[in-house]
Amino acid sequence: MKKTALRKRDLYLKRLIAFQDTEMIKVVTGIRRCGKSSLMKLMAEHLRDTGVTEEQIIEINFESMTIPDMDARGFYEYIKARVCPKKRTYLFFDEVQQVSGWEKAVNAFRVDFDCDIYITGSNAYLLSSELSTYLSGRYVEIKMLPLSFKEFLEFHGYILTERRSPAGGVKKRITDMNGETYEVKELFDAYVKFGGMPMLADVGLEIDKVAAALDGVYSAAVVNDILEREKRKGQRNITNPVLLRKIILFLAYNIGNNTSATSIGNTLVNEGLLANGARKTKPAVQTIQAYIEALTEAYIFYEIKRFDIKGKEYLRTLGKYYIVDIGLRNYLLGYRDGDSGHILENIIYFELLRRGYDVAIGKIDNQEVDFIATKADEKKYIQVTESMNAPETRERELSPLRKIRDSYEKIVIALDCEFIQTQDGIKIIRALDFCLD
């Protein structure tokens, strides 16, 4: 069988290489099928290219039937028999949470052998207090996401070029392998429709094939990383698969809206979605919260908190949820038009995460700033909107930013913008330019 060439994910590979040969255990996390296994292979390939020998590299995917079932002791003995005795050994463990007590074994490898350790997992339970206890801060998490728009173009064989326009500014041009030219917007529309799961580059952008591929992602994430996770933890919080799916559909439909466990329960009951014959039963808030936490731990949804800009504190009031991949949302809800403003917010939110920002919602007086993006000593206040062409829209988006008195950068990102400019010190930029930056 022909071996598929690995496609580069330089953003994440560079982060791994930065921690190569340090004591820190490299933990790659993210939703199923977002490219974690390929990243491990890319890292092993980088090692071989820089002179590391084959006998120094041990790669194990614990979802493979070729790997025997083992507990922590069996895992330790299995690796002990294979480590390179006189050189550093590089250990790659894919979906390591399949091994009961793996934390003890991994910590023992760090203590007993000259090794550099890389592990992946598709559930935040991997980074639970047990791991923290055994490794006591000696690990670094590399948070992996589906493809950005720019990566989407590269994976699907499109070539982006830029040239200076005689009138000023930069013009972007996209061609395929045959030299056919495409508008940036039409390819962005494809990204919005199908999403950024890497395996779509292999199956192609035909709706039936995409739906089948995303069904596999959804099933694996729900079954393996939520329902099976409960068994591993020895708990029975997630017992109702029907309720789980209802909550998934609710959160997918309401991306970017203020949401709470209480509001979810009320809506499901009011709309008859939890009806049992003639009786409607509202689940406890704690139950719904447990289901939501399971979905965030499986990296299907990400929660974003609210921050009071004047009071300089996080608020306990309603936060928002965004889905990790817009294609997955379309698979769940159906491929239909509408809600493009929140879809754009969703895309920009994850683009900010990819670029290493911590992101919160901003509250100033009774108004809201879509995102406060911070890292190190850098901060940006960001509004996201479909259009900045109508005067009333411009006023609505600029108004909360004008109230912020500090000197950090303030930006409006608009999908449809007749002209880009700076107004009252606030930059107005096109969403497509931002995504391709």
Coordinates of C-alpha atoms in Angstrom, one line a residue:
M1 CA 0.0 0.0 0.0
K2 CA 1.3 3.4 -1.0
K3 CA 2.4 5.5 2.0
T4 CA 0.6 8.9 2.2
A5 CA 3.1 11.8 2.5
L6 CA 2.9 13.7 5.7
R7 CA 1.6 17.3 5.3
K8 CA 3.5 19.8 7.3
R9 CA 2.0 21.5 10.4
D10 CA 4.9 23.9 11.0
L11 CA 3.1 25.9 13.7
Y12 CA 2.9 22.9 16.0
L13 CA 6.1 21.2 14.9
K14 CA 8.2 24.3 15.8
R15 CA 6.6 24.3 19.3
L16 CA 7.6 20.6 19.8
I17 CA 11.1 21.2 18.5
A18 CA 11.5 24.2 20.9
F19 CA 11.2 21.7 23.8
Q20 CA 13.2 18.9 22.2
D21 CA 15.8 17.3 24.6
T22 CA 14.4 19.1 27.6
E23 CA 13.2 17.3 30.8
M24 CA 9.7 18.5 30.0
I25 CA 7.3 15.8 28.7
K26 CA 5.6 17.1 25.6
V27 CA 1.8 16.5 25.8
V28 CA -0.1 17.1 22.5
T29 CA -3.8 17.5 23.1
G30 CA -6.8 18.1 20.8
I31 CA -10.0 16.7 19.4
R32 CA -9.9 13.3 17.5
R33 CA -8.5 13.4 14.0
C34 CA -7.1 17.0 14.3
G35 CA -3.6 15.7 13.4
K36 CA -1.9 14.7 16.6
S37 CA -0.6 11.4 15.3
S38 CA 0.7 13.0 12.2
L39 CA 2.5 15.6 14.3
M40 CA 4.2 12.8 16.3
K41 CA 5.3 11.3 13.0
L42 CA 6.6 14.7 11.7
M43 CA 8.6 15.1 14.9
A44 CA 10.1 11.6 14.6
E45 CA 10.9 12.4 10.9
H46 CA 12.6 15.6 12.1
L47 CA 14.7 13.6 14.5
R48 CA 15.8 11.2 11.7
D49 CA 16.7 14.1 9.5
T50 CA 18.9 15.6 12.2
G51 CA 20.9 12.4 12.8
V52 CA 18.9 10.4 15.4
T53 CA 19.1 6.7 14.5
E54 CA 16.2 4.4 14.1
E55 CA 17.0 2.4 17.2
Q56 CA 16.7 5.6 19.3
I57 CA 13.1 6.1 18.3
I58 CA 10.2 4.1 19.8
E59 CA 6.7 4.9 18.4
I60 CA 3.6 3.3 19.9
N61 CA 0.0 4.0 19.0
F62 CA -2.1 2.4 21.8
E63 CA -5.2 2.3 19.5
S64 CA -3.4 -0.2 17.3
M65 CA -4.3 -3.9 17.7
T66 CA -0.6 -4.7 17.2
I67 CA 0.1 -3.4 20.7
P68 CA -0.6 -5.9 23.5
D69 CA -3.0 -4.9 26.3
M70 CA -0.8 -3.8 29.3
D71 CA -1.0 -2.1 32.7
A72 CA 1.5 0.4 34.0
R73 CA 4.0 -2.4 35.0
G74 CA 3.7 -4.1 31.7
F75 CA 4.1 -0.8 29.9
Y76 CA 7.3 -0.1 31.9
E77 CA 8.8 -3.5 31.1
Y78 CA 7.9 -3.2 27.5
I79 CA 9.8 0.0 27.1
K80 CA 12.7 -1.0 29.4
A81 CA 13.4 -3.9 27.0
R82 CA 13.6 -1.5 24.0
V83 CA 15.4 1.6 25.2
C84 CA 18.7 2.4 23.6
P85 CA 21.4 1.6 26.2
K86 CA 24.1 4.1 25.4
K87 CA 22.2 6.9 23.6
R88 CA 19.1 9.0 24.3
T89 CA 15.8 7.3 23.4
Y90 CA 12.9 9.2 22.0
L91 CA 9.6 7.9 23.1
F92 CA 6.3 8.6 21.2
F93 CA 3.1 7.4 22.8
D94 CA -0.1 8.0 20.9
E95 CA -3.4 8.0 22.9
V96 CA -1.5 6.9 25.9
Q97 CA -4.6 7.2 28.2
Q98 CA -5.6 3.7 26.9
V99 CA -3.1 2.3 29.4
S100 CA -4.3 2.1 33.0
G101 CA -1.9 3.8 35.3
W102 CA 0.2 5.2 32.4
E103 CA 1.1 8.3 34.5
K104 CA 3.3 6.1 36.8
A105 CA 5.0 4.5 33.9
V106 CA 5.7 7.7 32.0
N107 CA 7.1 9.3 35.2
A108 CA 9.3 6.3 35.7
F109 CA 10.7 6.5 32.2
R110 CA 11.6 10.1 32.9
V111 CA 13.4 9.1 36.1
D112 CA 15.0 5.8 35.1
F113 CA 16.1 6.3 31.4
D114 CA 17.9 8.9 29.3
C115 CA 14.8 9.7 27.2
D116 CA 12.8 12.5 25.6
I117 CA 9.0 11.8 25.9
Y118 CA 6.2 12.9 23.6
I119 CA 2.5 11.8 24.3
T120 CA -0.9 12.6 22.8
G121 CA -4.4 12.4 24.1
S122 CA -7.9 13.3 22.9
N123 CA -9.3 14.2 26.3
A124 CA -8.4 16.8 28.9
Y125 CA -8.6 14.0 31.5
L126 CA -5.1 13.3 30.3
L127 CA -4.0 16.5 32.1
S128 CA -6.0 15.7 35.3
S129 CA -4.7 16.1 38.8
E130 CA -3.2 12.6 38.6
L131 CA -0.8 13.6 35.8
S132 CA 0.0 16.8 37.7
T133 CA 0.7 14.8 40.8
Y134 CA 3.2 12.4 39.2
L135 CA 4.9 14.9 36.9
S136 CA 4.6 18.0 39.2
G137 CA 4.8 20.6 36.5
R138 CA 7.4 18.7 34.3
Y139 CA 5.2 18.7 31.2
V140 CA 4.3 21.3 28.5
E141 CA 1.0 21.1 26.7
I142 CA 0.8 21.7 22.9
K143 CA -2.8 22.4 22.1
M144 CA -3.6 21.3 18.6
L145 CA -6.5 22.5 16.6
P146 CA -8.0 21.7 13.2
L147 CA -6.6 23.5 10.1
S148 CA -6.6 27.3 9.9
F149 CA -7.9 28.8 6.6
K150 CA -4.3 29.2 5.5
E151 CA -3.5 25.6 6.3
F152 CA -6.8 24.5 4.6
L153 CA -5.5 26.1 1.4
E154 CA -2.2 24.3 1.6
F155 CA -3.6 20.9 2.5
H156 CA -6.1 21.1 -0.4
G157 CA -3.4 22.0 -2.9
Y158 CA -4.0 25.7 -3.4
I159 CA -1.2 28.1 -3.8
L160 CA -1.4 31.6 -2.3
T161 CA 0.7 34.4 -3.8
E162 CA 0.8 38.1 -3.1
R163 CA 1.8 41.1 -5.2
R164 CA 1.9 44.8 -4.6
S165 CA -0.9 46.6 -6.3
P166 CA 0.0 49.7 -8.3
A167 CA -2.7 51.6 -6.4
G168 CA -1.1 50.5 -3.1
G169 CA -1.8 47.6 -0.8
V170 CA -1.3 43.9 -1.4
K171 CA -3.4 41.8 -3.8
K172 CA -3.8 38.1 -3.0
R173 CA -4.1 35.4 -5.7
I174 CA -4.9 31.8 -5.3
T175 CA -4.3 29.1 -7.9
D176 CA -4.5 25.3 -7.9
M177 CA -2.0 22.8 -9.2
N178 CA -3.3 23.3 -12.7
G179 CA -3.0 27.1 -12.7
E180 CA -6.7 27.7 -12.3
T181 CA -7.4 30.9 -10.4
Y182 CA -9.8 31.3 -7.5
E183 CA -11.3 34.1 -5.6
V184 CA -10.2 34.1 -1.9
K185 CA -13.8 34.5 -0.8
E186 CA -15.0 31.4 -2.7
L187 CA -12.4 29.2 -1.0
F188 CA -13.2 30.8 2.4
D189 CA -16.8 29.8 1.8
A190 CA -15.6 26.2 1.2
Y191 CA -13.7 26.4 4.5
V192 CA -16.8 27.7 6.3
K193 CA -18.9 24.9 4.8
F194 CA -16.6 22.0 5.2
G195 CA -14.3 23.0 8.1
G196 CA -10.6 22.3 8.8
M197 CA -10.4 18.6 9.7
P198 CA -7.1 17.5 8.1
M199 CA -8.4 14.2 6.7
L200 CA -10.7 16.0 4.3
A201 CA -7.7 16.7 2.2
D202 CA -7.6 12.9 1.5
V203 CA -11.4 12.3 1.0
G204 CA -12.1 15.4 -1.0
L205 CA -14.6 18.2 -0.6
E206 CA -17.7 16.3 -1.7
I207 CA -20.5 16.7 0.7
D208 CA -21.3 13.0 1.1
K209 CA -17.7 12.1 1.7
V210 CA -17.2 15.0 4.1
A211 CA -20.3 14.0 6.1
A212 CA -19.1 10.4 6.4
A213 CA -15.6 11.6 7.6
L214 CA -17.1 14.0 10.1
D215 CA -19.5 11.4 11.4
G216 CA -16.4 9.3 12.2
V217 CA -14.8 12.2 14.1
Y218 CA -18.0 12.9 16.0
S219 CA -18.6 9.2 16.9
A220 CA -15.0 8.7 18.1
A221 CA -15.0 11.9 20.1
V222 CA -18.4 11.1 21.8
V223 CA -18.0 7.4 22.3
N224 CA -14.2 7.1 23.0
D225 CA -13.6 10.4 24.7
I226 CA -16.8 11.0 26.6
L227 CA -18.6 7.7 27.2
E228 CA -15.5 5.5 27.5
R229 CA -13.8 8.2 29.6
E230 CA -16.5 7.9 32.2
K231 CA -15.7 4.2 32.5
R232 CA -12.0 4.8 32.9
K233 CA -12.7 7.3 35.7
G234 CA -15.1 4.9 37.3
Q235 CA -17.9 7.4 37.3
R236 CA -21.4 7.4 36.0
N237 CA -22.1 11.1 35.4
I238 CA -22.7 10.8 31.7
T239 CA -25.4 8.1 31.5
N240 CA -27.9 9.5 28.9
P241 CA -26.7 9.5 25.3
V242 CA -29.9 11.2 24.1
L243 CA -29.4 14.1 26.6
L244 CA -25.8 14.3 25.5
R245 CA -26.7 14.7 21.9
K246 CA -29.4 17.3 22.7
I247 CA -26.8 19.4 24.6
I248 CA -24.3 19.0 21.7
L249 CA -27.0 20.2 19.2
F250 CA -28.0 23.1 21.5
L251 CA -24.4 24.3 22.0
A252 CA -23.6 23.9 18.2
Y253 CA -26.7 26.0 17.3
N254 CA -25.9 28.6 19.9
I255 CA -22.2 29.3 19.3
G256 CA -21.3 32.8 20.3
N257 CA -24.5 33.2 22.4
N258 CA -24.5 33.7 26.1
T259 CA -25.2 30.3 27.6
S260 CA -25.6 28.6 31.0
A261 CA -26.5 25.1 32.2
T262 CA -29.8 26.7 33.5
S263 CA -30.7 28.2 30.2
I264 CA -29.9 25.0 28.4
G265 CA -32.2 23.0 30.7
N266 CA -35.0 25.6 30.4
T267 CA -34.8 25.6 26.6
L268 CA -34.7 21.9 26.2
V269 CA -37.9 21.6 28.3
N270 CA -39.7 24.5 26.8
E271 CA -39.1 23.2 23.3
G272 CA -40.2 19.7 24.3
L273 CA -36.8 18.2 23.5
L274 CA -36.8 16.3 26.8
A275 CA -40.4 15.2 26.7
N276 CA -41.0 11.6 27.9
G277 CA -44.5 10.8 26.8
A278 CA -46.8 13.4 28.4
R279 CA -44.2 14.2 31.1
K280 CA -41.4 16.7 30.7
T281 CA -38.4 16.2 33.0
K282 CA -35.8 18.9 33.5
P283 CA -32.4 17.5 34.4
A284 CA -30.5 19.1 37.3
V285 CA -28.2 22.0 36.6
Q286 CA -25.3 19.9 37.9
T287 CA -26.1 17.1 35.4
I288 CA -26.1 19.5 32.4
Q289 CA -22.9 21.1 33.7
A290 CA -21.3 17.6 33.9
Y291 CA -22.2 16.9 30.3
I292 CA -20.9 20.3 29.2
E293 CA -17.6 19.7 31.0
A294 CA -17.3 16.3 29.3
L295 CA -17.7 18.1 25.9
T296 CA -15.1 20.7 26.7
E297 CA -12.7 18.0 28.0
A298 CA -13.1 16.1 24.7
Y299 CA -12.2 19.4 22.9
I300 CA -15.4 19.5 21.0
F301 CA -16.5 22.8 22.5
Y302 CA -14.4 25.6 24.1
E303 CA -15.7 27.9 26.8
I304 CA -14.9 31.5 26.8
K305 CA -15.3 33.6 30.0
R306 CA -16.4 37.2 30.5
F307 CA -14.0 39.8 31.8
D308 CA -15.0 43.2 33.3
I309 CA -12.7 45.7 31.6
K310 CA -13.3 48.4 34.1
G311 CA -13.4 46.2 37.2
K312 CA -10.4 44.1 35.9
E313 CA -11.9 40.8 37.0
Y314 CA -13.5 37.7 35.5
L315 CA -17.3 37.4 35.9
R316 CA -19.3 34.4 36.9
T317 CA -22.2 35.4 34.7
L318 CA -23.0 33.9 31.3
G319 CA -20.1 32.8 29.2
K320 CA -20.1 31.5 25.6
Y321 CA -19.1 28.3 23.8
Y322 CA -17.5 27.8 20.4
I323 CA -17.3 24.6 18.5
V324 CA -13.8 23.4 17.5
D325 CA -14.6 23.0 13.8
I326 CA -17.3 24.7 11.8
G327 CA -17.5 21.7 9.5
L328 CA -18.5 19.6 12.5
R329 CA -21.3 22.1 13.3
N330 CA -22.6 21.9 9.7
Y331 CA -22.5 18.1 9.9
L332 CA -24.6 18.2 13.1
L333 CA -27.1 20.9 12.1
G334 CA -27.2 20.5 8.4
Y335 CA -25.5 22.4 5.6
R336 CA -27.6 25.6 5.5
D337 CA -27.1 29.3 5.3
G338 CA -27.5 31.7 8.2
D339 CA -25.9 32.8 11.4
S340 CA -22.8 33.8 9.5
G341 CA -21.9 36.5 12.1
H342 CA -21.4 33.9 14.9
I343 CA -19.7 31.5 12.5
L344 CA -17.2 34.2 11.7
E345 CA -16.7 34.9 15.4
N346 CA -16.1 31.1 15.9
I347 CA -13.4 31.1 13.2
I348 CA -11.7 34.2 14.5
Y349 CA -11.7 32.9 18.1
F350 CA -9.8 29.7 17.1
E351 CA -7.5 31.7 14.9
L352 CA -6.5 33.7 18.0
L353 CA -6.0 30.5 20.0
R354 CA -3.7 29.2 17.2
R355 CA -1.6 32.4 17.5
G356 CA -1.1 31.8 21.2
Y357 CA -3.5 34.3 22.7
D358 CA -5.6 33.8 25.8
V359 CA -9.1 35.0 24.9
A360 CA -11.9 36.4 26.9
I361 CA -15.2 38.3 26.3
G362 CA -15.0 41.9 27.3
K363 CA -17.7 43.8 29.2
I364 CA -17.6 47.5 29.5
D365 CA -20.6 49.2 31.1
N366 CA -23.6 47.5 29.5
Q367 CA -21.8 46.8 26.2
E368 CA -19.7 43.9 25.0
V369 CA -16.3 43.5 23.3
D370 CA -16.2 40.2 21.3
F371 CA -12.7 39.3 22.3
I372 CA -9.9 40.4 24.6
A373 CA -6.8 38.6 23.3
T374 CA -3.7 38.6 25.5
K375 CA -0.2 37.1 25.6
A376 CA 2.9 38.2 27.5
D377 CA 2.7 42.0 27.5
E378 CA 0.5 42.2 24.4
K379 CA -3.2 42.8 24.4
K380 CA -5.8 43.4 21.7
Y381 CA -9.5 44.3 21.9
I382 CA -11.3 42.8 18.9
Q383 CA -14.8 43.2 17.5
V384 CA -16.0 40.8 14.8
T385 CA -18.8 41.6 12.4
E386 CA -20.1 40.5 9.0
S387 CA -20.1 44.0 7.6
M388 CA -18.8 47.5 8.4
N389 CA -20.5 49.2 5.4
A390 CA -23.7 50.6 7.1
P391 CA -23.2 53.6 9.4
E392 CA -25.3 52.1 12.1
T393 CA -23.2 48.9 12.1
R394 CA -20.0 50.9 12.3
E395 CA -21.3 52.8 15.3
R396 CA -22.4 49.6 17.0
E397 CA -19.0 48.0 16.6
L398 CA -16.9 51.0 17.4
S399 CA -18.9 52.3 20.4
P400 CA -17.6 49.8 23.0
L401 CA -14.0 50.1 21.8
R402 CA -14.1 53.9 22.1
K403 CA -15.0 53.5 25.8
I404 CA -11.7 51.6 26.6
R405 CA -9.2 54.1 27.8
D406 CA -5.9 52.2 27.8
S407 CA -3.4 52.3 24.9
Y408 CA -3.7 48.7 23.7
E409 CA -4.6 47.9 20.1
K410 CA -8.2 48.0 19.1
I411 CA -9.4 46.2 16.0
V412 CA -12.6 45.5 14.1
I413 CA -12.5 42.5 11.9
A414 CA -15.1 42.6 9.2
L415 CA -16.0 40.0 6.5
D416 CA -17.5 42.7 4.2
C417 CA -15.7 46.0 4.3
E418 CA -15.7 48.5 1.4
F419 CA -12.6 50.2 2.7
I420 CA -10.1 49.6 5.4
Q421 CA -9.0 52.4 7.6
T422 CA -8.2 53.6 11.1
Q423 CA -11.1 55.4 12.9
D424 CA -10.7 57.0 16.3
G425 CA -7.5 55.0 16.7
I426 CA -9.4 51.7 15.9
K427 CA -8.1 49.6 13.0
I428 CA -10.7 48.2 10.6
I429 CA -9.4 45.2 8.7
R430 CA -10.9 42.5 6.4
A431 CA -11.4 39.1 7.9
L432 CA -9.8 37.3 5.0
D433 CA -6.7 39.4 5.3
F434 CA -6.6 38.6 9.0
C435 CA -7.0 34.9 8.4
L436 CA -4.3 34.8 5.8
D437 CA -1.9 37.0 7.7

